[in-house]
Amino acid sequence: MLRVYHIFIAALLLLLMPFGAKFILPYFSGTKVEPKNQVASTSKASPPVKPGNPSTPIGGNVWQKVLGKNIVVPSGWQVVPCQGTEPLLCVSAKGEVLGTLEMSVSQVSQNPNFQKHLADAGISFGTKLDYKNSSNQNKVLAALKAWSGDYYAALSKDRQKGNGNKIIFSTHPLENISVGKLPGIRYGFTGIKAEGGLQEQYISYAAFDGNALYIISTAFDPNAAKGKFEKLENLVIFQPYLDAIAENLNL
């Protein structure tokens, strides 16, 4: 189900761009960091991607297995796993790819940092979790939020080093959300140009199934190679539909 405030935000941004990014987005941020050092950023070329045939299995693309059915999208738009083996979900209209969502799946057995956050929350890694138990849900959410805190801290340092005082970096407030049947979080960040206008915006979801950490991400970022929308207005239009995609995953 689309959240009313997401639709409201999208409408405001569409009406006020480019000034909307400067004046509206910072108010939805939890933390602001104004970098001091200045280093020129390097742009990355975007490889072409094509939507796949929804009736044809795509070996290696995890979206073919996890994408739910009856996905609601804007009129005339389509969401299908991209061609090839990269874990990308193509969002397209009239045969043109407007943007992609990227999913990473990492085994927590190889992630001691997240194991520590699980332990701090009261969960021993390897323990079979019953997510019908609200206590287990809350513990996993606590671990995910602590993990995202590490992510935000590392990202802040990276943006300080890479963008200098040209970009004001702001994190988004964490939100609890179901990712399939798993308890998960929605998080992200925004980079506002000092002179006004949006430089980058990332929206991500994370969930843990007892063995693996699932991360779904998309963005508006001219420097990103994949997992992004080329045009900000298309991300703004699609943003209210992201939660429904996450909630309907086969996880």
mmCIF file of C-alpha atoms in Angstrom:
data_model
loop_
_atom_site.group_PDB
_atom_site.id
_atom_site.type_symbol
_atom_site.label_atom_id
_atom_site.label_comp_id
_atom_site.label_asym_id
_atom_site.label_seq_id
_atom_site.Cartn_x
_atom_site.Cartn_y
_atom_site.Cartn_z
ATOM 1 C CA MET A 1 0.000 0.000 0.000
ATOM 2 C CA LEU A 2 1.369 3.404 -0.921
ATOM 3 C CA ARG A 3 2.011 5.696 1.999
ATOM 4 C CA VAL A 4 0.220 9.044 1.741
ATOM 5 C CA TYR A 5 3.192 11.062 2.927
ATOM 6 C CA HIS A 6 5.441 9.523 0.256
ATOM 7 C CA ILE A 7 2.980 10.657 -2.426
ATOM 8 C CA PHE A 8 2.818 14.104 -0.813
ATOM 9 C CA ILE A 9 6.626 14.407 -0.818
ATOM 10 C CA ALA A 10 6.804 13.325 -4.456
ATOM 11 C CA ALA A 11 4.203 15.882 -5.486
ATOM 12 C CA LEU A 12 6.034 18.681 -3.691
ATOM 13 C CA LEU A 13 9.372 17.787 -5.253
ATOM 14 C CA LEU A 14 7.912 17.629 -8.742
ATOM 15 C CA LEU A 15 6.333 21.047 -8.308
ATOM 16 C CA LEU A 16 9.387 22.696 -6.801
ATOM 17 C CA MET A 17 12.353 21.158 -8.657
ATOM 18 C CA PRO A 18 15.113 22.223 -8.792
ATOM 19 C CA PHE A 19 14.481 24.393 -5.743
ATOM 20 C CA GLY A 20 12.587 21.632 -3.964
ATOM 21 C CA ALA A 21 15.728 19.593 -3.458
ATOM 22 C CA LYS A 22 17.360 22.520 -1.709
ATOM 23 C CA PHE A 23 14.520 23.488 0.595
ATOM 24 C CA ILE A 24 12.489 20.304 1.186
ATOM 25 C CA LEU A 25 14.801 17.274 1.310
ATOM 26 C CA PRO A 26 16.932 18.453 4.273
ATOM 27 C CA TYR A 27 13.839 18.456 6.504
ATOM 28 C CA PHE A 28 13.494 14.688 6.101
ATOM 29 C CA SER A 29 17.071 14.056 7.278
ATOM 30 C CA GLY A 30 18.226 12.812 10.642
ATOM 31 C CA THR A 31 21.832 14.066 10.572
ATOM 32 C CA LYS A 32 23.603 16.783 8.645
ATOM 33 C CA VAL A 33 27.349 16.924 8.015
ATOM 34 C CA GLU A 34 28.988 19.900 6.355
ATOM 35 C CA PRO A 35 32.353 18.667 4.995
ATOM 36 C CA LYS A 36 35.439 20.870 5.253
ATOM 37 C CA ASN A 37 37.961 19.356 2.826
ATOM 38 C CA GLN A 38 37.619 19.617 -0.936
ATOM 39 C CA VAL A 39 38.529 16.896 -3.441
ATOM 40 C CA ALA A 40 37.208 16.651 -6.992
ATOM 41 C CA SER A 41 34.897 13.695 -7.603
ATOM 42 C CA THR A 42 35.296 11.293 -10.511
ATOM 43 C CA SER A 43 32.264 10.435 -12.620
ATOM 44 C CA LYS A 44 31.512 6.837 -13.618
ATOM 45 C CA ALA A 45 30.051 5.722 -16.924
ATOM 46 C CA SER A 46 26.730 3.868 -16.750
ATOM 47 C CA PRO A 47 26.721 0.546 -18.621
ATOM 48 C CA PRO A 48 23.594 -0.010 -20.723
ATOM 49 C CA VAL A 49 21.005 -2.343 -19.214
ATOM 50 C CA LYS A 50 17.890 -3.827 -20.755
ATOM 51 C CA PRO A 51 14.712 -5.155 -19.162
ATOM 52 C CA GLY A 52 14.263 -8.900 -19.453
ATOM 53 C CA ASN A 53 11.237 -10.893 -20.513
ATOM 54 C CA PRO A 54 9.158 -11.483 -17.368
ATOM 55 C CA SER A 55 8.199 -14.967 -18.611
ATOM 56 C CA THR A 56 11.786 -16.077 -19.228
ATOM 57 C CA PRO A 57 13.945 -17.200 -16.257
ATOM 58 C CA ILE A 58 17.174 -15.217 -15.953
ATOM 59 C CA GLY A 59 19.880 -17.350 -14.423
ATOM 60 C CA GLY A 60 21.966 -15.593 -11.818
ATOM 61 C CA ASN A 61 19.759 -12.530 -11.349
ATOM 62 C CA VAL A 62 18.400 -12.856 -7.818
ATOM 63 C CA TRP A 63 15.434 -10.613 -8.661
ATOM 64 C CA GLN A 64 13.993 -13.426 -10.781
ATOM 65 C CA LYS A 65 13.551 -15.442 -7.585
ATOM 66 C CA VAL A 66 12.533 -12.790 -5.090
ATOM 67 C CA LEU A 67 10.356 -10.327 -7.030
ATOM 68 C CA GLY A 68 6.746 -10.599 -5.922
ATOM 69 C CA LYS A 69 3.721 -10.721 -8.205
ATOM 70 C CA ASN A 70 1.117 -8.047 -8.933
ATOM 71 C CA ILE A 71 3.583 -5.199 -8.430
ATOM 72 C CA VAL A 72 1.903 -1.781 -8.502
ATOM 73 C CA VAL A 73 3.780 0.789 -10.608
ATOM 74 C CA PRO A 74 2.944 4.127 -12.260
ATOM 75 C CA SER A 75 0.666 3.833 -15.293
ATOM 76 C CA GLY A 76 2.633 2.775 -18.380
ATOM 77 C CA TRP A 77 5.690 1.692 -16.366
ATOM 78 C CA GLN A 78 7.067 -1.841 -16.024
ATOM 79 C CA VAL A 79 9.257 -3.552 -13.440
ATOM 80 C CA VAL A 80 11.119 -6.748 -14.426
ATOM 81 C CA PRO A 81 14.541 -8.284 -13.688
ATOM 82 C CA CYS A 82 17.176 -6.854 -16.028
ATOM 83 C CA GLN A 83 18.857 -9.009 -18.662
ATOM 84 C CA GLY A 84 22.114 -10.644 -17.663
ATOM 85 C CA THR A 85 23.303 -11.978 -14.337
ATOM 86 C CA GLU A 86 23.797 -8.770 -12.357
ATOM 87 C CA PRO A 87 21.313 -8.397 -9.462
ATOM 88 C CA LEU A 88 19.425 -5.495 -11.042
ATOM 89 C CA LEU A 89 15.712 -4.793 -11.317
ATOM 90 C CA CYS A 90 14.820 -2.668 -14.347
ATOM 91 C CA VAL A 91 12.197 0.067 -14.133
ATOM 92 C CA SER A 92 11.155 1.021 -17.653
ATOM 93 C CA ALA A 93 8.535 2.834 -19.709
ATOM 94 C CA LYS A 94 7.915 2.508 -23.456
ATOM 95 C CA GLY A 95 10.902 0.158 -23.748
ATOM 96 C CA GLU A 96 13.328 2.636 -22.164
ATOM 97 C CA VAL A 97 15.044 1.816 -18.870
ATOM 98 C CA LEU A 98 14.458 4.722 -16.491
ATOM 99 C CA GLY A 99 16.322 3.276 -13.544
ATOM 100 C CA THR A 100 17.428 0.160 -11.703
ATOM 101 C CA LEU A 101 17.278 -1.262 -8.196
ATOM 102 C CA GLU A 102 20.277 -3.263 -7.022
ATOM 103 C CA MET A 103 20.147 -6.122 -4.517
ATOM 104 C CA SER A 104 23.123 -7.539 -2.666
ATOM 105 C CA VAL A 105 22.990 -10.752 -0.648
ATOM 106 C CA SER A 106 25.881 -11.365 1.745
ATOM 107 C CA GLN A 107 26.423 -14.273 4.114
ATOM 108 C CA VAL A 108 26.600 -13.046 7.702
ATOM 109 C CA SER A 109 29.019 -15.895 8.478
ATOM 110 C CA GLN A 110 31.576 -13.706 6.693
ATOM 111 C CA ASN A 111 30.455 -10.475 8.371
ATOM 112 C CA PRO A 112 31.822 -10.328 11.943
ATOM 113 C CA ASN A 113 30.643 -6.743 12.345
ATOM 114 C CA PHE A 114 26.987 -7.667 11.871
ATOM 115 C CA GLN A 115 27.459 -10.762 14.034
ATOM 116 C CA LYS A 116 28.590 -8.425 16.824
ATOM 117 C CA HIS A 117 25.492 -6.266 16.407
ATOM 118 C CA LEU A 118 23.342 -9.407 16.600
ATOM 119 C CA ALA A 119 25.120 -10.474 19.788
ATOM 120 C CA ASP A 120 24.724 -7.002 21.296
ATOM 121 C CA ALA A 121 20.995 -7.240 20.546
ATOM 122 C CA GLY A 122 20.768 -10.643 22.262
ATOM 123 C CA ILE A 123 20.942 -13.003 19.271
ATOM 124 C CA SER A 124 23.659 -15.621 18.806
ATOM 125 C CA PHE A 125 24.470 -15.998 15.131
ATOM 126 C CA GLY A 126 23.367 -19.399 13.882
ATOM 127 C CA THR A 127 20.334 -19.503 16.152
ATOM 128 C CA LYS A 128 17.144 -20.333 14.267
ATOM 129 C CA LEU A 129 14.910 -17.282 14.468
ATOM 130 C CA ASP A 130 11.157 -17.399 14.838
ATOM 131 C CA TYR A 131 9.980 -14.093 13.409
ATOM 132 C CA LYS A 132 6.475 -14.698 14.734
ATOM 133 C CA ASN A 133 8.051 -13.827 18.071
ATOM 134 C CA SER A 134 7.958 -10.033 18.407
ATOM 135 C CA SER A 135 10.993 -10.125 20.696
ATOM 136 C CA ASN A 136 13.098 -11.663 17.911
ATOM 137 C CA GLN A 137 11.804 -9.065 15.468
ATOM 138 C CA ASN A 138 12.811 -6.232 17.785
ATOM 139 C CA LYS A 139 16.265 -7.710 18.368
ATOM 140 C CA VAL A 140 16.940 -8.060 14.641
ATOM 141 C CA LEU A 141 15.710 -4.515 14.028
ATOM 142 C CA ALA A 142 18.080 -3.274 16.744
ATOM 143 C CA ALA A 143 20.992 -5.071 15.052
ATOM 144 C CA LEU A 144 20.057 -3.663 11.640
ATOM 145 C CA LYS A 145 19.837 -0.136 13.031
ATOM 146 C CA ALA A 146 23.225 -0.456 14.727
ATOM 147 C CA TRP A 147 24.681 -1.768 11.464
ATOM 148 C CA SER A 148 23.180 1.170 9.548
ATOM 149 C CA GLY A 149 24.769 3.504 12.096
ATOM 150 C CA ASP A 150 28.184 2.109 11.136
ATOM 151 C CA TYR A 151 27.265 2.593 7.484
ATOM 152 C CA TYR A 152 26.276 6.218 8.051
ATOM 153 C CA ALA A 153 29.493 6.935 9.964
ATOM 154 C CA ALA A 154 31.696 5.443 7.231
ATOM 155 C CA LEU A 155 29.694 7.200 4.530
ATOM 156 C CA SER A 156 30.014 10.553 6.271
ATOM 157 C CA LYS A 157 33.809 10.245 6.340
ATOM 158 C CA ASP A 158 33.845 9.200 2.687
ATOM 159 C CA ARG A 159 31.724 12.175 1.619
ATOM 160 C CA GLN A 160 33.807 14.585 3.691
ATOM 161 C CA LYS A 161 36.941 13.370 1.939
ATOM 162 C CA GLY A 162 35.447 13.208 -1.538
ATOM 163 C CA ASN A 163 33.216 16.269 -1.778
ATOM 164 C CA GLY A 164 34.639 18.870 0.551
ATOM 165 C CA ASN A 165 32.461 21.847 1.388
ATOM 166 C CA LYS A 166 30.626 21.611 -1.931
ATOM 167 C CA ILE A 167 28.065 19.102 -0.648
ATOM 168 C CA ILE A 168 25.983 19.031 2.549
ATOM 169 C CA PHE A 169 25.472 15.385 3.507
ATOM 170 C CA SER A 170 22.265 14.425 5.353
ATOM 171 C CA THR A 171 21.072 11.021 6.530
ATOM 172 C CA HIS A 172 17.423 9.940 6.373
ATOM 173 C CA PRO A 173 15.579 8.877 9.538
ATOM 174 C CA LEU A 174 15.421 5.092 9.915
ATOM 175 C CA GLU A 175 12.043 3.453 9.315
ATOM 176 C CA ASN A 176 10.875 -0.036 10.245
ATOM 177 C CA ILE A 177 9.444 -1.881 7.245
ATOM 178 C CA SER A 178 8.744 -5.471 6.250
ATOM 179 C CA VAL A 179 11.018 -6.821 3.525
ATOM 180 C CA GLY A 180 8.963 -9.747 2.350
ATOM 181 C CA LYS A 181 8.148 -11.617 5.563
ATOM 182 C CA LEU A 182 11.318 -10.368 7.250
ATOM 183 C CA PRO A 183 11.606 -7.421 9.648
ATOM 184 C CA GLY A 184 13.686 -4.759 7.960
ATOM 185 C CA ILE A 185 14.614 -1.107 7.833
ATOM 186 C CA ARG A 186 14.499 1.668 5.262
ATOM 187 C CA TYR A 187 17.413 4.110 5.338
ATOM 188 C CA GLY A 188 19.301 6.438 3.028
ATOM 189 C CA PHE A 189 20.993 9.770 2.585
ATOM 190 C CA THR A 190 20.914 12.951 0.554
ATOM 191 C CA GLY A 191 23.660 15.232 -0.716
ATOM 192 C CA ILE A 192 22.676 18.876 -1.278
ATOM 193 C CA LYS A 193 24.899 21.204 -3.301
ATOM 194 C CA ALA A 194 26.113 24.199 -1.302
ATOM 195 C CA GLU A 195 24.803 26.526 -4.016
ATOM 196 C CA GLY A 196 21.444 24.720 -4.047
ATOM 197 C CA GLY A 197 20.093 21.683 -5.864
ATOM 198 C CA LEU A 198 20.326 17.947 -5.325
ATOM 199 C CA GLN A 199 23.622 16.172 -5.984
ATOM 200 C CA GLU A 200 22.634 12.670 -4.857
ATOM 201 C CA GLN A 201 19.931 10.774 -3.030
ATOM 202 C CA TYR A 202 20.022 7.104 -1.990
ATOM 203 C CA ILE A 203 17.135 4.983 -0.729
ATOM 204 C CA SER A 204 17.914 1.542 0.694
ATOM 205 C CA TYR A 205 16.332 -1.373 2.523
ATOM 206 C CA ALA A 206 18.003 -4.036 4.669
ATOM 207 C CA ALA A 207 16.764 -7.312 6.178
ATOM 208 C CA PHE A 208 18.254 -10.441 7.779
ATOM 209 C CA ASP A 209 16.828 -13.959 7.325
ATOM 210 C CA GLY A 210 18.993 -15.732 9.895
ATOM 211 C CA ASN A 211 21.844 -16.450 7.483
ATOM 212 C CA ALA A 212 22.121 -13.663 4.918
ATOM 213 C CA LEU A 213 21.886 -9.884 4.899
ATOM 214 C CA TYR A 214 19.736 -8.528 2.064
ATOM 215 C CA ILE A 215 20.327 -4.960 0.894
ATOM 216 C CA ILE A 216 18.220 -3.252 -1.776
ATOM 217 C CA SER A 217 19.220 0.161 -3.044
ATOM 218 C CA THR A 218 18.444 2.749 -5.690
ATOM 219 C CA ALA A 219 19.466 6.345 -6.153
ATOM 220 C CA PHE A 220 19.802 9.498 -8.122
ATOM 221 C CA ASP A 221 23.556 9.934 -8.469
ATOM 222 C CA PRO A 222 25.329 11.032 -11.678
ATOM 223 C CA ASN A 223 28.525 9.375 -10.388
ATOM 224 C CA ALA A 224 26.967 5.941 -9.787
ATOM 225 C CA ALA A 225 27.357 3.170 -12.367
ATOM 226 C CA LYS A 226 24.220 1.159 -11.522
ATOM 227 C CA GLY A 227 21.379 0.886 -9.045
ATOM 228 C CA LYS A 228 20.167 4.375 -9.931
ATOM 229 C CA PHE A 229 17.750 6.520 -11.926
ATOM 230 C CA GLU A 230 19.221 8.727 -14.636
ATOM 231 C CA LYS A 231 16.689 11.509 -14.003
ATOM 232 C CA LEU A 232 15.670 12.790 -10.587
ATOM 233 C CA GLU A 233 12.061 13.315 -11.644
ATOM 234 C CA ASN A 234 11.697 9.601 -12.449
ATOM 235 C CA LEU A 235 13.018 8.603 -9.023
ATOM 236 C CA VAL A 236 10.611 11.073 -7.420
ATOM 237 C CA ILE A 237 7.689 9.519 -9.309
ATOM 238 C CA PHE A 238 8.748 5.959 -8.444
ATOM 239 C CA GLN A 239 9.779 6.536 -4.827
ATOM 240 C CA PRO A 240 6.273 6.022 -3.327
ATOM 241 C CA TYR A 241 6.171 2.534 -4.909
ATOM 242 C CA LEU A 242 9.449 1.297 -3.407
ATOM 243 C CA ASP A 243 7.998 0.236 -0.058
ATOM 244 C CA ALA A 244 5.371 -1.933 -1.759
ATOM 245 C CA ILE A 245 8.049 -3.694 -3.820
ATOM 246 C CA ALA A 246 10.090 -4.396 -0.674
ATOM 247 C CA GLU A 247 7.065 -5.609 1.267
ATOM 248 C CA ASN A 248 6.010 -8.025 -1.487
ATOM 249 C CA LEU A 249 9.371 -9.744 -2.010
ATOM 250 C CA ASN A 250 9.539 -13.522 -1.708
ATOM 251 C CA LEU A 251 11.756 -13.472 1.358
#
